[in-house]
Coordinates of C-alpha atoms in Angstrom, one line a residue:
Chain A
M506 CA 135.2 69.0 143.0
T507 CA 138.6 70.4 142.1
R508 CA 141.3 68.2 140.8
I509 CA 144.7 69.0 142.4
L510 CA 148.1 67.8 141.2
M511 CA 149.8 66.3 144.2
K512 CA 152.6 64.0 145.3
G513 CA 151.3 60.7 146.7
N514 CA 152.7 61.2 150.2
E515 CA 151.1 64.7 150.5
A516 CA 147.8 63.5 149.1
I517 CA 147.7 60.7 151.7
A518 CA 148.5 63.3 154.4
E519 CA 145.7 65.6 153.3
A520 CA 143.3 62.7 153.0
A521 CA 143.9 61.8 156.6
I522 CA 143.2 65.4 157.7
R523 CA 140.0 65.3 155.7
A524 CA 138.9 62.1 157.5
G525 CA 139.3 64.0 160.8
A526 CA 142.7 62.5 161.8
I527 CA 144.6 65.6 163.1
Y528 CA 146.9 63.7 165.5
Y529 CA 150.1 62.4 163.9
F530 CA 153.2 60.8 165.4
A531 CA 156.1 59.8 163.3
Y532 CA 159.8 59.3 162.8
P533 CA 161.6 60.3 159.5
I534 CA 162.2 57.6 157.0
T535 CA 162.5 57.6 153.2
P536 CA 160.5 57.3 150.9
Q537 CA 157.6 58.8 152.9
N538 CA 159.1 61.9 154.5
E539 CA 156.7 64.2 152.7
V540 CA 153.9 63.0 154.9
G541 CA 155.5 64.1 158.1
E542 CA 156.7 67.4 156.5
Y543 CA 153.2 68.1 155.3
M544 CA 151.8 67.4 158.7
A545 CA 154.3 69.5 160.5
R546 CA 153.2 72.5 158.3
R547 CA 149.5 71.7 158.2
L548 CA 148.4 70.3 161.5
P549 CA 148.9 73.5 163.6
E550 CA 146.6 75.2 161.1
V551 CA 143.8 72.8 161.9
G552 CA 144.3 72.5 165.6
G553 CA 146.0 69.2 165.4
V554 CA 149.1 67.7 167.0
F555 CA 152.4 66.7 165.3
V556 CA 155.0 64.9 167.3
Q557 CA 158.3 63.8 165.9
A558 CA 159.2 60.8 168.1
E559 CA 162.7 59.5 169.0
S560 CA 162.1 56.2 167.2
E561 CA 159.4 54.2 165.5
V562 CA 159.2 52.1 168.7
A563 CA 158.1 55.3 170.5
V564 CA 155.8 56.2 167.5
G565 CA 153.9 53.0 167.9
N566 CA 153.5 53.5 171.6
M567 CA 152.6 57.2 171.3
L568 CA 149.8 56.0 168.9
F569 CA 148.7 53.5 171.5
G570 CA 148.4 56.2 174.1
A571 CA 146.8 58.7 171.8
V572 CA 144.3 56.4 170.2
A573 CA 143.1 55.4 173.7
S574 CA 141.6 58.9 173.9
G575 CA 139.1 57.9 171.2
K576 CA 140.4 60.4 168.7
R577 CA 141.6 59.6 165.2
V578 CA 145.4 59.2 165.2
F579 CA 147.8 57.8 162.7
T580 CA 151.4 57.5 161.5
S581 CA 153.2 56.9 158.3
S582 CA 156.4 55.1 157.8
S583 CA 158.3 52.7 155.5
S584 CA 159.2 49.1 155.9
P585 CA 162.0 49.1 158.5
G586 CA 160.1 51.7 160.6
I587 CA 156.9 49.5 160.4
S588 CA 159.0 46.6 161.7
L589 CA 159.9 48.7 164.8
M590 CA 156.2 49.4 165.4
Q591 CA 155.2 45.8 165.5
E592 CA 155.3 45.7 169.3
A593 CA 152.8 48.4 169.6
I594 CA 150.6 47.1 166.7
S595 CA 150.3 43.8 168.5
Y596 CA 149.3 45.5 171.7
M597 CA 146.8 47.7 170.0
A598 CA 145.3 44.7 168.1
G599 CA 145.1 42.8 171.5
A600 CA 143.5 45.9 173.2
R601 CA 141.2 46.4 170.1
L602 CA 142.2 50.0 169.2
P603 CA 141.5 51.7 165.9
V604 CA 144.9 53.0 164.9
V605 CA 145.7 53.8 161.2
L606 CA 149.2 53.1 159.8
I607 CA 150.5 54.1 156.4
N608 CA 153.3 51.9 155.0
I609 CA 155.1 53.3 152.0
M610 CA 157.1 50.1 151.3
R611 CA 160.7 50.0 150.3
G612 CA 163.0 47.2 149.4
G613 CA 164.4 44.9 152.1
P614 CA 165.4 42.8 154.0
G615 CA 167.3 44.8 156.6
L616 CA 168.1 48.4 155.8
G617 CA 167.5 47.4 152.1
G618 CA 167.0 50.3 149.8
I619 CA 164.6 53.2 149.3
L620 CA 163.0 52.2 146.0
P621 CA 159.5 50.8 145.6
S622 CA 158.8 47.3 146.8
Q623 CA 155.9 45.0 147.8
A624 CA 158.1 42.9 150.1
D625 CA 156.0 43.6 153.3
Y626 CA 152.9 41.6 152.2
F627 CA 153.6 38.8 154.7
Q628 CA 154.3 41.3 157.5
S629 CA 151.2 43.3 156.9
T630 CA 148.6 40.6 156.2
K631 CA 149.7 37.8 158.5
G632 CA 149.9 39.8 161.7
G633 CA 153.4 41.2 161.7
G634 CA 154.1 41.2 165.4
H635 CA 153.6 38.5 168.1
G636 CA 150.3 36.8 168.8
D637 CA 147.1 35.8 167.0
Y638 CA 145.9 38.9 165.2
R639 CA 145.3 40.5 161.9
V640 CA 145.6 44.1 160.6
L641 CA 143.0 45.2 158.0
V642 CA 145.1 46.1 154.9
L643 CA 144.2 48.3 152.0
A644 CA 146.3 48.6 148.9
P645 CA 145.9 51.6 146.6
S646 CA 147.1 51.5 143.0
T647 CA 146.5 55.2 142.1
L648 CA 146.9 58.4 144.0
Q649 CA 143.1 58.9 143.9
E650 CA 142.7 55.5 145.4
A651 CA 145.3 56.3 148.0
V652 CA 143.2 59.3 149.0
D653 CA 140.0 57.3 149.1
L654 CA 141.5 54.3 150.9
T655 CA 143.3 56.5 153.5
M656 CA 139.9 58.1 154.4
L657 CA 138.2 54.7 154.4
A658 CA 141.0 53.3 156.6
F659 CA 139.9 55.6 159.5
H660 CA 136.3 54.5 159.1
L661 CA 137.1 50.8 159.0
A662 CA 139.5 51.1 161.9
D663 CA 136.7 52.7 164.0
K664 CA 134.1 50.2 162.7
Y665 CA 136.1 47.2 163.8
C666 CA 138.2 48.7 166.5
N667 CA 141.2 47.2 164.8
P668 CA 144.6 48.4 163.5
T669 CA 144.2 49.3 159.8
M670 CA 147.0 49.8 157.3
V671 CA 147.2 51.5 154.0
L672 CA 149.9 49.5 152.2
A673 CA 151.4 51.4 149.3
D674 CA 154.9 51.5 147.8
G675 CA 157.5 54.1 147.1
M676 CA 156.1 54.6 143.7
I677 CA 152.7 55.7 145.0
G678 CA 154.4 57.8 147.7
Q679 CA 156.7 59.6 145.3
M680 CA 154.8 60.1 142.0
M681 CA 152.4 62.9 141.2
E682 CA 148.8 62.6 139.9
P683 CA 145.7 64.7 140.0
V684 CA 143.5 63.9 143.0
E685 CA 140.1 65.1 144.2
F686 CA 139.1 65.4 147.8
P687 CA 135.4 65.0 148.7
E688 CA 133.9 68.4 149.5
N689 CA 131.4 67.2 152.1
Y690 CA 132.8 63.9 153.4
V691 CA 130.1 61.9 155.0
E692 CA 130.7 58.5 156.7
E693 CA 128.4 55.8 157.8
P694 CA 128.1 56.0 161.6
V695 CA 130.7 54.1 163.6
P696 CA 130.2 52.4 167.0
P697 CA 130.4 54.8 170.0
K698 CA 133.9 55.0 171.5
D699 CA 132.7 54.1 175.0
W700 CA 136.0 52.2 175.5
A701 CA 138.1 55.4 175.5
T702 CA 140.1 56.4 178.6
T703 CA 138.8 60.0 179.0
G704 CA 138.8 60.0 182.8
C705 CA 136.3 58.2 184.9
Q706 CA 134.2 61.1 186.1
G707 CA 130.6 59.9 186.4
R708 CA 131.4 56.3 185.3
A709 CA 133.3 53.2 186.3
P710 CA 137.1 53.3 185.4
I711 CA 138.1 52.0 182.0
I712 CA 141.3 49.9 181.7
I713 CA 142.8 49.3 178.3
K714 CA 145.0 46.3 178.4
S715 CA 146.1 43.1 176.7
L716 CA 147.4 41.1 179.6
A717 CA 145.4 38.0 180.6
L718 CA 147.3 35.5 182.7
D719 CA 144.2 33.2 182.8
P720 CA 144.4 31.2 179.5
V721 CA 140.6 30.9 179.4
V722 CA 140.3 34.7 179.5
L723 CA 143.1 35.1 176.9
E724 CA 141.6 32.6 174.6
K725 CA 138.2 34.4 174.8
N726 CA 139.9 37.6 173.7
N727 CA 141.4 35.8 170.8
L728 CA 138.0 34.4 169.9
V729 CA 136.5 37.9 169.9
L730 CA 139.3 39.0 167.6
A731 CA 138.7 35.9 165.3
E732 CA 135.0 36.8 165.2
K733 CA 135.9 40.3 164.0
Y734 CA 138.2 39.0 161.3
K735 CA 135.4 36.7 160.1
L736 CA 133.1 39.8 159.8
M737 CA 135.8 41.6 157.8
K738 CA 136.0 38.6 155.5
R739 CA 132.3 38.6 155.0
D740 CA 131.8 42.4 154.6
E741 CA 134.9 44.2 153.6
I742 CA 136.5 42.3 150.7
R743 CA 137.3 44.8 148.0
F744 CA 138.8 44.1 144.6
E745 CA 138.8 45.4 141.0
A746 CA 138.1 43.2 138.0
Y747 CA 139.9 44.6 135.0
K748 CA 139.0 43.2 131.5
I749 CA 137.8 40.0 133.1
N750 CA 135.7 38.1 130.5
P751 CA 135.0 34.5 129.5
K752 CA 137.6 34.7 126.8
N753 CA 140.5 35.3 129.2
R754 CA 143.2 32.6 128.9
I755 CA 145.2 33.9 131.9
L756 CA 144.0 35.4 135.1
V757 CA 146.5 37.9 136.5
V758 CA 146.4 38.7 140.2
S759 CA 148.4 41.7 141.2
Y760 CA 148.0 44.7 143.5
G761 CA 149.1 48.3 144.0
T762 CA 151.6 49.8 141.6
M763 CA 152.3 46.3 140.1
A764 CA 148.6 46.0 139.1
R765 CA 148.8 49.2 137.0
I766 CA 151.8 47.8 135.1
C767 CA 149.8 44.6 134.5
Q768 CA 146.9 46.7 133.1
T769 CA 149.2 48.1 130.5
V770 CA 150.3 44.6 129.6
I771 CA 146.7 43.4 129.4
D772 CA 145.9 46.4 127.1
E773 CA 148.8 45.6 124.8
L774 CA 147.9 41.9 124.7
E775 CA 144.3 42.8 123.8
Q776 CA 145.7 44.5 120.7
E777 CA 147.3 41.2 119.8
N778 CA 144.0 39.4 120.4
I779 CA 145.3 37.6 123.5
S780 CA 142.7 37.8 126.2
V781 CA 144.0 38.3 129.8
G782 CA 142.1 39.5 132.8
L783 CA 143.2 41.1 136.0
L784 CA 141.8 40.7 139.5
R785 CA 143.3 43.3 141.7
P786 CA 142.9 42.8 145.4
I787 CA 142.2 46.2 147.1
T788 CA 141.9 44.6 150.5
L789 CA 144.9 42.3 151.1
F790 CA 143.4 41.3 154.4
P791 CA 140.6 40.2 154.1
F792 CA 141.8 38.6 150.9
P793 CA 139.5 38.0 147.9
A794 CA 140.2 34.3 147.8
K795 CA 136.7 33.1 146.7
E796 CA 136.6 35.7 144.0
I797 CA 139.9 34.6 142.7
L798 CA 138.8 31.0 142.7
A799 CA 135.6 31.8 140.9
E800 CA 137.5 33.4 138.1
A801 CA 140.3 30.8 138.0
I802 CA 138.0 27.8 137.5
K803 CA 136.4 29.3 134.4
P804 CA 137.0 26.9 131.6
N805 CA 139.1 29.1 129.4
I806 CA 141.6 30.0 132.1
E807 CA 144.8 28.1 131.4
S808 CA 146.7 29.5 134.5
V809 CA 146.7 32.1 137.1
L810 CA 149.7 34.5 137.2
T811 CA 150.6 36.4 140.3
V812 CA 152.9 39.4 139.7
E813 CA 154.5 41.2 142.6
M814 CA 157.4 43.4 143.5
S815 CA 158.8 40.7 145.7
M816 CA 160.1 37.2 145.3
G817 CA 156.5 35.8 145.9
Q818 CA 154.4 36.6 148.9
M819 CA 150.8 37.2 147.9
V820 CA 151.2 34.2 145.5
E821 CA 151.0 31.9 148.5
D822 CA 147.5 33.3 149.2
V823 CA 146.6 32.9 145.5
E824 CA 147.8 29.3 145.5
W825 CA 145.7 28.7 148.6
A826 CA 142.7 30.4 147.0
V827 CA 143.0 28.4 143.7
K828 CA 143.3 25.1 145.6
D829 CA 145.2 23.3 142.8
K830 CA 142.3 23.8 140.4
K831 CA 144.5 25.6 138.0
P832 CA 148.3 26.1 137.7
V833 CA 149.5 29.1 139.6
E834 CA 152.5 31.0 138.1
F835 CA 154.6 33.7 139.6
Y836 CA 156.6 36.6 138.2
G837 CA 158.3 39.1 140.4
R838 CA 161.3 41.4 140.8
T839 CA 162.4 42.7 144.1
G840 CA 164.9 45.0 145.9
G841 CA 163.4 48.2 144.4
I842 CA 163.3 47.0 140.8
V843 CA 159.9 47.5 139.3
P844 CA 159.1 45.0 136.5
T845 CA 158.6 46.6 133.1
P846 CA 155.5 45.9 131.0
E847 CA 157.8 44.1 128.5
E848 CA 159.1 41.6 130.9
V849 CA 155.6 40.8 132.3
K850 CA 154.3 40.4 128.8
D851 CA 157.2 38.2 127.9
Y852 CA 156.5 36.0 130.9
I853 CA 152.8 35.7 129.9
M854 CA 153.8 34.7 126.4
K855 CA 156.1 32.0 127.9
I856 CA 153.2 30.7 130.0
L857 CA 151.0 30.5 126.9
A858 CA 153.8 28.7 125.1
K859 CA 154.1 26.4 128.1
E860 CA 157.7 27.4 128.6
T861 CA 157.6 28.5 132.2
P862 CA 159.4 26.7 135.0
A863 CA 157.5 24.5 137.5
V864 CA 158.8 26.5 140.4
K865 CA 156.7 29.5 140.9
S866 CA 157.5 31.3 144.1
W867 CA 160.5 31.0 146.4
N868 CA 158.5 28.4 148.4
G869 CA 157.0 26.8 145.2
Chain B
M575 CA 129.6 56.4 212.9
N576 CA 127.5 58.8 215.0
E577 CA 127.7 62.6 215.1
S578 CA 130.3 62.7 217.8
T579 CA 132.8 60.7 215.8
H580 CA 134.4 61.2 212.5
A581 CA 137.0 59.3 210.5
I582 CA 140.5 60.7 210.5
F583 CA 142.0 58.0 208.4
T584 CA 140.2 56.3 205.6
R585 CA 141.0 54.6 202.3
P586 CA 141.5 57.2 199.6
Q587 CA 138.6 57.3 197.1
S588 CA 141.1 56.8 194.3
F589 CA 142.1 53.5 195.8
R590 CA 139.9 50.4 195.5
D591 CA 139.0 48.3 198.6
V592 CA 140.9 45.2 197.4
V593 CA 143.8 43.1 198.6
T594 CA 147.0 43.7 196.5
H595 CA 149.2 40.9 195.1
Y596 CA 152.4 42.5 196.5
C597 CA 154.6 40.4 198.7
P598 CA 154.9 41.0 202.4
G599 CA 157.2 43.9 203.1
C600 CA 157.1 45.3 199.6
T601 CA 156.7 49.1 199.5
H602 CA 154.7 49.3 196.3
G603 CA 151.5 49.4 198.4
V604 CA 152.7 52.4 200.3
I605 CA 153.7 54.2 197.1
H606 CA 150.3 53.4 195.5
R607 CA 148.5 54.8 198.5
L608 CA 150.5 58.1 198.4
V609 CA 149.6 58.6 194.7
A610 CA 145.9 57.8 195.5
E611 CA 145.9 60.3 198.4
V612 CA 147.4 63.0 196.1
L613 CA 144.7 62.3 193.4
D614 CA 142.0 62.7 196.1
E615 CA 143.5 65.8 197.6
F616 CA 143.7 67.6 194.2
G617 CA 140.2 66.2 193.3
I618 CA 141.5 65.0 189.9
R619 CA 140.6 61.3 190.1
G620 CA 137.9 61.7 187.5
R621 CA 140.2 63.2 184.9
T622 CA 143.3 61.1 185.6
V623 CA 144.6 58.3 183.4
G624 CA 147.4 56.2 184.7
V625 CA 149.8 54.2 182.5
A626 CA 150.8 50.9 184.0
P627 CA 154.3 49.4 183.3
V628 CA 155.4 45.8 182.8
G629 CA 156.7 44.4 186.1
C630 CA 155.2 44.0 189.5
G631 CA 153.4 47.3 189.0
V632 CA 151.4 46.1 186.0
F633 CA 148.4 45.3 188.2
I634 CA 148.2 48.9 189.6
Y635 CA 145.0 49.3 187.5
N636 CA 143.3 46.7 189.7
Y637 CA 143.9 48.9 192.8
F638 CA 143.1 52.4 191.5
Q639 CA 139.7 54.0 190.8
T640 CA 140.9 55.8 187.7
D641 CA 141.2 55.0 184.0
F642 CA 144.3 53.1 183.1
L643 CA 146.3 52.0 180.1
E644 CA 148.7 49.0 180.2
A645 CA 151.9 49.8 178.3
P646 CA 154.4 47.4 176.7
H647 CA 157.6 47.1 178.7
G648 CA 159.3 50.4 179.1
R649 CA 157.0 52.3 176.8
A650 CA 154.7 54.0 179.3
P651 CA 156.3 57.5 178.7
A652 CA 155.5 57.1 175.0
L653 CA 151.9 56.2 175.7
A654 CA 151.6 59.0 178.2
T655 CA 153.0 61.4 175.6
G656 CA 150.5 60.3 173.0
L657 CA 147.5 60.5 175.4
K658 CA 148.5 63.8 177.0
R659 CA 149.2 65.5 173.7
V660 CA 145.8 64.7 172.2
S661 CA 143.9 65.2 175.5
P662 CA 145.8 67.9 177.4
E663 CA 142.9 68.3 179.8
L664 CA 143.7 64.9 181.3
I665 CA 146.1 64.3 184.2
V666 CA 148.4 61.5 183.0
F667 CA 150.9 59.6 185.1
T668 CA 153.1 56.6 184.5
Y669 CA 154.1 54.2 187.2
Q670 CA 157.3 52.4 186.3
G671 CA 159.8 50.1 187.9
D672 CA 163.6 50.2 187.4
G673 CA 163.7 47.4 184.8
D674 CA 160.9 49.2 182.9
L675 CA 162.2 52.8 183.1
A676 CA 166.0 52.4 183.5
S677 CA 166.6 49.5 181.1
I678 CA 164.2 48.7 178.3
G679 CA 162.5 52.1 178.4
T680 CA 165.5 54.4 178.7
A681 CA 165.0 56.0 175.4
E682 CA 161.3 56.7 176.0
I683 CA 161.8 58.4 179.4
I684 CA 164.8 60.5 178.3
H685 CA 163.0 61.8 175.2
A686 CA 159.7 62.4 177.0
A687 CA 161.6 64.4 179.7
N688 CA 163.6 66.2 177.0
R689 CA 160.5 67.2 175.1
G690 CA 159.1 68.5 178.4
E691 CA 155.9 66.3 178.2
K692 CA 153.4 67.5 180.8
F693 CA 152.9 64.3 182.6
T694 CA 154.1 62.8 185.8
T695 CA 156.3 59.7 186.3
I696 CA 156.5 57.7 189.5
F697 CA 159.7 55.7 189.2
V698 CA 160.0 52.9 191.7
N699 CA 163.6 51.8 192.1
N700 CA 164.1 48.6 194.1
A701 CA 167.4 47.6 192.4
I702 CA 166.1 44.4 190.9
Y703 CA 163.6 42.8 188.5
G704 CA 160.7 41.7 190.8
M705 CA 158.0 40.1 188.6
T706 CA 160.4 37.9 186.5
G707 CA 162.0 36.5 189.6
G708 CA 164.9 38.6 190.8
Q709 CA 167.2 39.2 187.9
M710 CA 169.9 42.0 187.8
A711 CA 168.6 45.4 186.8
P712 CA 170.6 48.5 185.6
T713 CA 170.0 49.8 189.2
T714 CA 171.3 46.7 190.9
M715 CA 174.0 47.6 193.5
P716 CA 177.7 46.6 192.9
G717 CA 178.2 43.2 194.3
Q718 CA 174.4 42.6 194.8
I719 CA 173.5 39.0 194.3
T720 CA 170.6 38.3 191.9
T721 CA 169.5 35.3 189.8
T722 CA 171.5 36.6 186.8
S723 CA 174.4 38.0 188.9
P724 CA 174.9 34.9 191.2
R725 CA 178.4 36.0 192.2
G726 CA 177.3 39.6 192.7
R727 CA 177.0 42.5 190.2
N728 CA 180.4 42.8 188.5
V729 CA 180.9 46.4 187.6
E730 CA 183.7 45.5 185.2
E731 CA 181.2 43.7 183.0
C732 CA 178.0 45.4 183.9
G733 CA 179.0 48.9 184.8
Y734 CA 177.7 50.8 187.8
P735 CA 174.0 51.3 188.7
I736 CA 172.4 54.0 186.6
R737 CA 171.2 57.0 188.6
M738 CA 168.2 58.0 186.6
A739 CA 167.2 61.1 188.6
E740 CA 170.7 62.6 188.1
L741 CA 170.9 61.5 184.5
L742 CA 167.6 63.1 183.6
S743 CA 168.5 66.2 185.5
T744 CA 171.3 67.0 183.1
L745 CA 168.7 67.8 180.4
R746 CA 168.3 71.5 179.7
T747 CA 164.4 71.3 179.4
P748 CA 162.7 72.4 182.6
A749 CA 161.5 69.6 184.8
Y750 CA 160.8 68.7 188.4
I751 CA 162.9 65.7 189.5
E752 CA 163.2 64.4 193.1
R753 CA 164.4 61.2 194.7
V754 CA 162.7 60.0 197.8
A755 CA 162.4 56.8 199.9
V756 CA 159.6 55.0 201.7
H757 CA 161.5 53.0 204.4
T758 CA 160.6 55.2 207.4
P759 CA 157.5 57.2 208.3
Q760 CA 159.5 60.4 208.0
N761 CA 160.6 59.5 204.5
I762 CA 157.0 58.5 203.5
V763 CA 155.8 61.9 204.5
R764 CA 158.6 63.5 202.4
A765 CA 157.7 61.1 199.5
K766 CA 154.1 62.2 199.7
K767 CA 155.2 65.9 199.5
A768 CA 157.3 65.2 196.4
I769 CA 154.5 63.3 194.6
R770 CA 152.1 66.1 195.5
K771 CA 154.5 68.6 194.0
A772 CA 155.0 66.5 190.9
F773 CA 151.3 66.5 190.2
Q774 CA 151.0 70.2 191.0
Y775 CA 153.5 71.0 188.3
Q776 CA 151.4 68.9 185.9
I777 CA 148.1 70.5 187.0
D778 CA 149.7 73.9 186.4
G779 CA 150.8 72.8 182.9
K780 CA 154.3 73.6 183.9
C781 CA 156.7 70.8 183.1
F782 CA 157.5 67.1 183.1
S783 CA 157.8 65.7 186.6
L784 CA 159.4 62.6 188.0
V785 CA 159.7 61.2 191.5
E786 CA 162.1 58.4 192.0
V787 CA 161.1 56.3 195.0
L788 CA 163.6 54.0 196.6
S789 CA 161.6 50.8 197.3
T790 CA 162.1 47.3 198.7
C791 CA 161.9 43.8 197.3
P792 CA 162.3 41.5 200.3
T793 CA 161.4 38.4 198.3
N794 CA 164.0 38.8 195.6
W795 CA 166.6 40.4 197.9
G796 CA 166.3 37.3 200.1
L797 CA 165.8 39.5 203.2
T798 CA 163.0 39.9 205.8
P799 CA 160.8 43.0 205.5
N800 CA 162.7 44.6 208.3
E801 CA 166.1 43.7 207.0
S802 CA 165.0 45.1 203.6
L803 CA 164.2 48.5 205.1
N804 CA 167.6 48.5 206.6
W805 CA 169.3 47.4 203.4
L806 CA 167.6 50.2 201.5
E807 CA 169.0 52.7 203.9
K808 CA 172.5 51.3 204.3
T809 CA 173.2 50.1 200.8
M810 CA 171.0 52.0 198.4
Q811 CA 170.6 55.4 199.9
P812 CA 174.3 56.3 200.0
Y813 CA 174.5 55.5 196.3
Y814 CA 171.2 57.0 195.4
P815 CA 171.1 60.2 197.5
L816 CA 167.7 61.7 198.3
G817 CA 166.7 65.2 197.3
V818 CA 165.5 67.6 194.6
F819 CA 167.6 67.4 191.5
K820 CA 165.8 69.8 189.3
T821 CA 163.0 72.3 189.5
P822 CA 161.5 74.4 186.7
D823 CA 161.7 77.4 188.9
A824 CA 165.5 77.0 189.2
E825 CA 165.6 76.9 185.4
E826 CA 163.7 80.2 185.1
Q827 CA 166.1 81.9 187.5
K828 CA 169.1 81.1 185.2

């Protein structure tokens, strides 16, 4: 395999094509414009379709129509754009359609800024739009992982017939790193797409819908969805354990770009004989709660520190996972500011010196 | 039936043999049937996918023998764009009311038309929101009483009714756009011809096509079915003139 130096947004775009997704609908928004620009150049070469829509509202609904064909389709956007797609995401979740969404997060709320952020954790992992549903969320921390998870996203979307999101931030989108694309990409088989609206020649008509005025029918659809989310929690939890060992005094939980910075901190602390481990969730939904708890309750662990580029979102899931067995601390910067290794390290030193405030997250 | 008799009028194959939920005197049923007849005549039922709106027309998929998608309110043209672009071999049509197309979905229909998407839109204009209980629509007539314009539509506050066929016809991109009505047998025959033409343009891969159909809503207009047909002709038709507003052929001649 050849390693190619690529920008994150372009690597994600190429990964999607390699996974067979040659139908792309989008609306320009910084900091992910390179995905669309790459697709506009590349898709005609591979017989695909690129449509620049009039809005992200239209993008979401174009995806809805396109994915109903049974073909692999996707979009990329950034935080405010993803907000506008929530209508269609809710409908596609309700209609059980395997769409893939790439969110290169920027700072909010509102128009916010264009710099990296992790402030869309709640929106991505708790549903995002109206109704009882979840999106399967994958969070890469390197460009290679962004490539791998983008390809995996299409597989998981098809496997569960569920909207699936690759949640990265402006840092992943904008930086360059060497990446490799698998030469002969082989996937596990996915269920047949016998639900696709391909025309009813020789079969009964298929209707893809989310309306159910009868509450019994509607609850049943919700129960089918809930069953699917249970299966995801059983089979799809992914995480990375970094320098986790019995000597760890602190367990750090962090994802994406922020987790890489935490790795640097952990390496530095190791030089100073301070043992800290990192559990990096790769799937944000389903969330590795049991795995976090299992590490947190180890006797040497004094506290669990969640570090995010937000004012504290994933920390609520960590608090829930740890179930008061250990103190949960939080450190975060937001609005496009990426915490430096120094400030994270300082915070860890404060925890060890028992100088940290009792209030951890904004809800804490 | 024996050999000496044959049916001259049957239910189209594209139409299911079921009772619709439409109110007495509503013309949705007539418009449905015209579309179903056209699908039969072209023999395209098996490769047609309809896109249902939000509004009274949402249950259209219960009445058609074709594949269907159910769009969020106003977004049918976006769904149709997505589906038709990735599966150009399909015949795709949206069926939308005036609240759906002329209010919440204005952006989607304008841009789909402007991109020249190769699908067909059947736009049913009855000057009111039907399913939600008779609220004012962008197409509600000046002075028309609705549940949200209880003293009649005030054009000072709400502006004048939007003429979608005319508005869309201003776009430079080639399209077929016609307005018809279904309040008399003669008009129904004309409406059928327009719908046929609209699908023909799509089958030929020629252009976006839209047929606006002036329709009735006796329940929410507070009129009898007969009075409604009359009201359509006397009140709506002068404001919403019938006819062809745009053809791709005219565009080519320029």
